[in-house]
Tab-separated table of C-alpha atoms in Angstrom:
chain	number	residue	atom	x	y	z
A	266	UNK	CA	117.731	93.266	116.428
A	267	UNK	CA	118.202	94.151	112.936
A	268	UNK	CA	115.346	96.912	113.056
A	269	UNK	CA	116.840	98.156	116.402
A	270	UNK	CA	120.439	98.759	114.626
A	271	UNK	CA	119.357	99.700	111.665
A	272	UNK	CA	117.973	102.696	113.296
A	273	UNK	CA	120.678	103.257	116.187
A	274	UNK	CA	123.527	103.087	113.496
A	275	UNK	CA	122.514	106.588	111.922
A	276	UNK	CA	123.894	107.907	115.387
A	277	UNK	CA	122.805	110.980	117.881
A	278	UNK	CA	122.000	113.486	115.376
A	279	UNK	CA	118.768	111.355	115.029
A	280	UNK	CA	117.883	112.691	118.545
A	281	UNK	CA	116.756	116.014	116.554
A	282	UNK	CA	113.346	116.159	114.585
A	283	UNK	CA	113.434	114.153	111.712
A	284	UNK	CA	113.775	115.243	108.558
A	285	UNK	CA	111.569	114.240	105.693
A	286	UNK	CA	114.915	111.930	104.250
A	287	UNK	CA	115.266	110.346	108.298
A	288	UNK	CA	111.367	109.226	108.327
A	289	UNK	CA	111.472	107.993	104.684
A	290	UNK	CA	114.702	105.474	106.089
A	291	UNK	CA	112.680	104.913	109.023
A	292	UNK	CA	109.549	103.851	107.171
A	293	UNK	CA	111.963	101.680	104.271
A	294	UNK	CA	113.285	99.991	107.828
A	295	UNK	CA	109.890	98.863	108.866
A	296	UNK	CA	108.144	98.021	105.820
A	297	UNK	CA	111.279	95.392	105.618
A	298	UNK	CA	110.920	94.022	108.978
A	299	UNK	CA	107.079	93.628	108.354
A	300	UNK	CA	107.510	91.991	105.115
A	301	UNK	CA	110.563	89.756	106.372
A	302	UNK	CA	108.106	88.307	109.087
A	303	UNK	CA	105.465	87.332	106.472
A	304	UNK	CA	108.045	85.771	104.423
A	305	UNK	CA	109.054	83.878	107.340
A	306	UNK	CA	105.319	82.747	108.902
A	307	UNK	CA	104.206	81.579	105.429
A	308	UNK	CA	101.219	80.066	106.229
A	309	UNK	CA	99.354	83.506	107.414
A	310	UNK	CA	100.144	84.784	103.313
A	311	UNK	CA	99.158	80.770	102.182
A	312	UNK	CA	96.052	80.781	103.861
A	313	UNK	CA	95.090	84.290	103.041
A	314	UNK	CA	95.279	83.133	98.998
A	315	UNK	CA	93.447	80.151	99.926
A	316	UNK	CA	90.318	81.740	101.176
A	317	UNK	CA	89.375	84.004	98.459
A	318	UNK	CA	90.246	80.848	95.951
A	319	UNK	CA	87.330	78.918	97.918
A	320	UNK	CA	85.099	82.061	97.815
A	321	UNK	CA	85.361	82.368	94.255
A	322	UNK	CA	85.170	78.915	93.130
A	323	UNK	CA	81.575	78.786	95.167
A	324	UNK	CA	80.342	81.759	93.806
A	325	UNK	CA	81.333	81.303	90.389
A	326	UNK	CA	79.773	77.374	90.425
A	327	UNK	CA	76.977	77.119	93.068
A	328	UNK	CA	75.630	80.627	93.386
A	329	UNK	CA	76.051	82.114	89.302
A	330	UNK	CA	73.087	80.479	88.762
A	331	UNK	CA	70.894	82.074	91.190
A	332	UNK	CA	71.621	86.048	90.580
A	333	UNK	CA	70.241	88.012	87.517
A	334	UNK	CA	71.659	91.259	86.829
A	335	UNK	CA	69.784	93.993	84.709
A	336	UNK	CA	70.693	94.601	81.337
A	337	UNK	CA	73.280	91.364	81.809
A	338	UNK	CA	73.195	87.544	80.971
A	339	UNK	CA	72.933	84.545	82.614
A	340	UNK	CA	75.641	82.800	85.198
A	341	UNK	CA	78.627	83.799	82.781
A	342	UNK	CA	77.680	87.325	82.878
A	343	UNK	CA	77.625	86.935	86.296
A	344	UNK	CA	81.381	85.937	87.037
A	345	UNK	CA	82.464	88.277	85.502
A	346	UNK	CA	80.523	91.046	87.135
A	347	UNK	CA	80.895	89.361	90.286
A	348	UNK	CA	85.069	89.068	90.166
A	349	UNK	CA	85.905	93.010	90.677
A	350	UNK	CA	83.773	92.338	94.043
A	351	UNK	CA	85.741	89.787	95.043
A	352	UNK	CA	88.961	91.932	94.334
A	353	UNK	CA	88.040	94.385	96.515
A	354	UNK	CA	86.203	92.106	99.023
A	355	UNK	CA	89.560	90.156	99.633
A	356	UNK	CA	91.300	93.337	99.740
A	357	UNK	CA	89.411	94.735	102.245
A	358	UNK	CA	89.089	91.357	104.873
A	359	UNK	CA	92.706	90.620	104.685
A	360	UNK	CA	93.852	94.187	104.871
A	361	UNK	CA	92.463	95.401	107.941
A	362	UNK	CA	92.538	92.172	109.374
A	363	UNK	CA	96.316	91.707	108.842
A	364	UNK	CA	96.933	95.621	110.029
A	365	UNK	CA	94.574	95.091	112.893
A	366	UNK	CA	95.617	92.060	114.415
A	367	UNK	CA	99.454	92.990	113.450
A	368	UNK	CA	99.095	96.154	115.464
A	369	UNK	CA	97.211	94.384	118.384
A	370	UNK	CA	100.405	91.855	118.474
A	371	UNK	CA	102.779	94.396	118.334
A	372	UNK	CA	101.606	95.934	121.184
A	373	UNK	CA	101.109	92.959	122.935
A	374	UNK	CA	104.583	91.691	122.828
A	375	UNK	CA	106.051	95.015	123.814
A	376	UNK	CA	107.471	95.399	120.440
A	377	UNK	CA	105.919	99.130	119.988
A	378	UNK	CA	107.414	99.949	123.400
A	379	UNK	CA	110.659	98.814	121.982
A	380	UNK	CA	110.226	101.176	119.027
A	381	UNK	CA	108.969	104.303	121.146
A	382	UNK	CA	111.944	103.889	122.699
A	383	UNK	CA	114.384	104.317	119.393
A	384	UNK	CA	115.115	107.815	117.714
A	385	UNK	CA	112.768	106.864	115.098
A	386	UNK	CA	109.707	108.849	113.327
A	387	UNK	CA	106.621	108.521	115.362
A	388	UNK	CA	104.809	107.717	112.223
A	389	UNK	CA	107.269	104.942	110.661
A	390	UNK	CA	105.690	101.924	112.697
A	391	UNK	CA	102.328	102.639	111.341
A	392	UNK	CA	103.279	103.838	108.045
A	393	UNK	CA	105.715	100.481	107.341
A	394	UNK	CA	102.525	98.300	108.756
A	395	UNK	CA	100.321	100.146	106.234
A	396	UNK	CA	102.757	99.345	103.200
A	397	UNK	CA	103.856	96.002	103.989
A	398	UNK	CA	100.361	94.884	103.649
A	399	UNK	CA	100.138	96.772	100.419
A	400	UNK	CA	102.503	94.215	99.259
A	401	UNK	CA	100.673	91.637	100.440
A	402	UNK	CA	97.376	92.576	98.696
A	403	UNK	CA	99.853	92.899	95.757
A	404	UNK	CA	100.191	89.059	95.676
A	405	UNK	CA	97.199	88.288	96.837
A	406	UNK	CA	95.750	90.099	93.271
A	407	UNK	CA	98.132	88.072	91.542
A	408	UNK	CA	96.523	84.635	92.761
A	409	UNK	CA	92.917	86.054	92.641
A	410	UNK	CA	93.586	87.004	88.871
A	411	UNK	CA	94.755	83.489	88.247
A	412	UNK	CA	91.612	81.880	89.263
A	413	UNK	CA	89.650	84.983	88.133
A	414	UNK	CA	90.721	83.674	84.513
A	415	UNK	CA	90.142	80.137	84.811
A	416	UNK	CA	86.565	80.614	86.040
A	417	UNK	CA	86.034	82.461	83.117
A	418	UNK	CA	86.084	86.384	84.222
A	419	UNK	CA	88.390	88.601	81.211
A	420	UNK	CA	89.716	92.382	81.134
A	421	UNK	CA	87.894	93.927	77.749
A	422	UNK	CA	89.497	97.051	77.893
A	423	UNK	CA	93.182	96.543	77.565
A	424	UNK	CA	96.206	96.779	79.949
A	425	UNK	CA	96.085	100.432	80.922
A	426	UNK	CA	92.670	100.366	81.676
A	427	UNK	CA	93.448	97.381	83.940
A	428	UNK	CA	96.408	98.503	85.696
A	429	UNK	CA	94.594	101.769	86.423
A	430	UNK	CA	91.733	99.415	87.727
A	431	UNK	CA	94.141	97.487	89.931
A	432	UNK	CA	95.182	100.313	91.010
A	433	UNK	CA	92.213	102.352	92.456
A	434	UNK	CA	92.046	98.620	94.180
A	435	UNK	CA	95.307	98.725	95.997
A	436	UNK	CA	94.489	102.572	96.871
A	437	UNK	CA	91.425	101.464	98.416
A	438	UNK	CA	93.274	98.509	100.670
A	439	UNK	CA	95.879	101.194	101.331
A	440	UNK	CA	93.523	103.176	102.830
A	441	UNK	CA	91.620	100.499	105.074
A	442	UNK	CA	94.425	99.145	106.143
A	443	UNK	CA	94.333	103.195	108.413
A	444	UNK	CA	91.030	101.849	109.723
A	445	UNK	CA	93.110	98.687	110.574
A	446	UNK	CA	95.770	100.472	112.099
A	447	UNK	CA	93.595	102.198	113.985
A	448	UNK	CA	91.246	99.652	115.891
A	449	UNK	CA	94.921	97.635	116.549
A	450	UNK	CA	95.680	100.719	118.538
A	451	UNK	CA	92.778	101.287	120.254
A	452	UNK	CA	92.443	97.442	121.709
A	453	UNK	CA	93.943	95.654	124.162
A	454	UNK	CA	94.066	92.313	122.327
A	455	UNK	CA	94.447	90.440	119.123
A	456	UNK	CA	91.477	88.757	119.116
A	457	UNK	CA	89.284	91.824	120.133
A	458	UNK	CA	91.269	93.136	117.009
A	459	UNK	CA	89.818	90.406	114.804
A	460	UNK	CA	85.874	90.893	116.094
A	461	UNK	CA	86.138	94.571	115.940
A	462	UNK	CA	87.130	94.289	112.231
A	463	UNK	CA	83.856	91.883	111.191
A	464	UNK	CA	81.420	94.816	112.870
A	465	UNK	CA	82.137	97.264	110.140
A	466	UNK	CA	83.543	94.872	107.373
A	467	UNK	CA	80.409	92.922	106.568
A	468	UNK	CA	78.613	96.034	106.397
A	469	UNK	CA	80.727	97.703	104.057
A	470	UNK	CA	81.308	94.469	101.868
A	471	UNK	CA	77.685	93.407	101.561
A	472	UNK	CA	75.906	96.418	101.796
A	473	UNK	CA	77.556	97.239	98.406
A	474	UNK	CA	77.783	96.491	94.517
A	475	UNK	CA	80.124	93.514	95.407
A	476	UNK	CA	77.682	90.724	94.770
A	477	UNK	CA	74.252	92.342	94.101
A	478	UNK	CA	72.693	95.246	91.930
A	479	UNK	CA	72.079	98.372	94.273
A	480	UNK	CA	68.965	99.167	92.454
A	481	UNK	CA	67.195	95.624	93.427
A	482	UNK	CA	67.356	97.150	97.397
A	483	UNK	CA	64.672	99.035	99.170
A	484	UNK	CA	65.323	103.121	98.714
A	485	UNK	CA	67.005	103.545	102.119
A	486	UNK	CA	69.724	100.763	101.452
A	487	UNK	CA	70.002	101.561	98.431
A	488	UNK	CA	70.965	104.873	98.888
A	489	UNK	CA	73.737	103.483	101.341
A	490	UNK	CA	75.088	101.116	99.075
A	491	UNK	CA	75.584	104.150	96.209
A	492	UNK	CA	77.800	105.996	98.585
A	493	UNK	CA	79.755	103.276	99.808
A	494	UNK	CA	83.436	103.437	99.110
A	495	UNK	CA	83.310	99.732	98.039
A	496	UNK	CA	80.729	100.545	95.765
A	497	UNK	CA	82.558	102.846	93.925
A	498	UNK	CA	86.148	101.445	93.691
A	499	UNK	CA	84.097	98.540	92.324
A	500	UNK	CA	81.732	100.543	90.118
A	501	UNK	CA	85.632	102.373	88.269
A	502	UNK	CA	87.107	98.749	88.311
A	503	UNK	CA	83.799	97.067	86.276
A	504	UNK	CA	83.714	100.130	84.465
A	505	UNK	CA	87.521	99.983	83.531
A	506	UNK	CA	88.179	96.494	82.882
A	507	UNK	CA	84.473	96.653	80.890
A	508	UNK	CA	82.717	93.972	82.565
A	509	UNK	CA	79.254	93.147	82.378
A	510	UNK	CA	76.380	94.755	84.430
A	511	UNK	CA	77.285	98.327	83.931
A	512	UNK	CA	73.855	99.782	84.536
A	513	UNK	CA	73.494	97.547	87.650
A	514	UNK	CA	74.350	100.535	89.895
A	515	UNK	CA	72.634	104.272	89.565
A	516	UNK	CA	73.037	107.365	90.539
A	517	UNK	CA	75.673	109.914	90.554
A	518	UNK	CA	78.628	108.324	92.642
A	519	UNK	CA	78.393	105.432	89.906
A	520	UNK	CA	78.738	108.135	86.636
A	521	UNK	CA	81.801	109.418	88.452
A	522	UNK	CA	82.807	106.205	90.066
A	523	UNK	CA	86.651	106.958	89.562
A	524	UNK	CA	86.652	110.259	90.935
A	525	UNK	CA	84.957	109.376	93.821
A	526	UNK	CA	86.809	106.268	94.445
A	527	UNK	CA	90.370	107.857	94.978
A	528	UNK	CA	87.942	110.398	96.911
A	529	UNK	CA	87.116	107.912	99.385
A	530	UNK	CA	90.116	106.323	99.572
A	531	UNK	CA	92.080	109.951	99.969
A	532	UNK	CA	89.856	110.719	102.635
A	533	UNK	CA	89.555	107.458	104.541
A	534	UNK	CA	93.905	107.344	104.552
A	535	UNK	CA	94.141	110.597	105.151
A	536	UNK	CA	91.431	110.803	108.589
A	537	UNK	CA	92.575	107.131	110.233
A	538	UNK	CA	96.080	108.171	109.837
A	539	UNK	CA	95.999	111.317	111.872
A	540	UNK	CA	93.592	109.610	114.364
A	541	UNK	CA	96.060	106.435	114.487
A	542	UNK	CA	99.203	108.871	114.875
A	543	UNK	CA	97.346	110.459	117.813
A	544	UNK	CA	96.390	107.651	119.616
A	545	UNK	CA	99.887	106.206	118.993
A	546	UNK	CA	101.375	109.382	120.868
A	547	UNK	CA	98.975	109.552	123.318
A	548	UNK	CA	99.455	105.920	124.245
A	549	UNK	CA	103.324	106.753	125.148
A	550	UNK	CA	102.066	110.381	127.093
């Protein structure tokens, strides 16, 4: 209801194509519902802190031990090469999980047919999902830093180097949570929503720098795991907070591992975007 009048109350002249101030207000409007129903279903944002807590608290005790990195030290080395993984790990799982199975719900419930049906920007739904989980992944960095800490992992490169870190983290959630978007759009369920995500997830987590050095793979994977978008916003985020196990991954994407970063994630928001907007107005054709 409050979504609905929010919108209504700015009157017929909405009827008209939106201007650029119109689809900001429209975007502000859904971010706020989106955010207002995670405040009020706690346990989804509880239990998505939890998780990467547990992951961390295994790797960093059971596993540390069992992983050598080049040019690094022993298990303490390791947690703290390991942690800017786990940032971006986390970020990735719970963003295009929440955007996925979000979407899938909305459109489930009728609530998208609800908002096709308001003088609203055709983009707004998606956009508002996309930011409201940017907020999210906001507070889940928070918690993960907390524990990050305690288990021993430190930033050696001061605060600006950090934030900018952080940063190039967020950008890369932003932009998955397009691919997220996307696959909620283009299933007919929830839970299809959440098994589509794990098909291209685990690939893109594991086949990376997350966890282990690229250079220890066979030439094939490791070429894969050089370009892969996870690889690099990790590569920038090691590299800025100066963590061990610098020379862990080679070749050119890791000497310009900022650049192409924001690269990846520019062109990841920019492509699932369009394609989600399409299949968002093809849906109501």
């Amino acid at each position: 209801m409050t979504v609905a009048w929010a919108v209504q109350s700015r009157g017929g002249d909405a009827l008209r194509p939106a201007s650029a101030a119109k689809a900001i207000h429209d975007v502000v409007v859904i971010t706020r519902r989106n955010i207002i129903r995670m405040v009020r279903i706690p346990e989804v944002l509880v239990l998505s802190l939890v998780q990467p807590i547990v992951f961390v608290l295994l790797f960093a005790y059971l596993f540390a031990g069992s992983f050598a990195l080049p040019g690094a030290g022993g298990p303490e080395a390791y947690r703290e090469y390991m942690m800017p993984g786990f940032f971006a790990q986390t970020i990735a799982f719970a963003t295009a999980s929440n955007s996925s199975v979000g979407m899938a719900n909305d459109l489930k419930s009728g609530m998208v047919d609800r908002f096709r049906s308001l003088p609203m920007s055709r983009g707004a739904l998606l956009t508002g999902r996309a930011l409201a989980d940017l907020v999210q992944n906001s507070a889940v960095i928070v918690v993960m830093v907390g524990c990050a800490l305690i288990v021993g992992w430190r930033i050696h490169h001061g605060f600006l180097h950090a934030a900018a870190a952080f940063g190039l983290l967020l950008l890369l959630g932003y932009a998955l949570s397009w691919v997220g978007v996307l696959i909620g759009l283009s299933v007919r369920a929830p839970e299809a929503a959440a098994t589509g995500n794990f098909l291209w997830l685990f690939p893109l987590t594991f086949l990376s720098n997350a966890f282990v050095a690229p250079s220890t793979l066979p030439a094939p994977l490791r070429f894969a795991a050089e370009w892969n978008p996870l690889t690099a916003t990790v590569q920038a985020a090691r590299d800025l907070f100066g963590n061990p196990g610098l020379h862990a991954t080679t070749g050119w994407p890791a000497e310009h591992a900022v650049v192409v970063s924001v690269a990846w994630s520019v062109v990841i928001a920019l492509a699932c975007r369009a394609l989600a907007v399409r299949r968002y107005r093809a849906s109501a054709a």
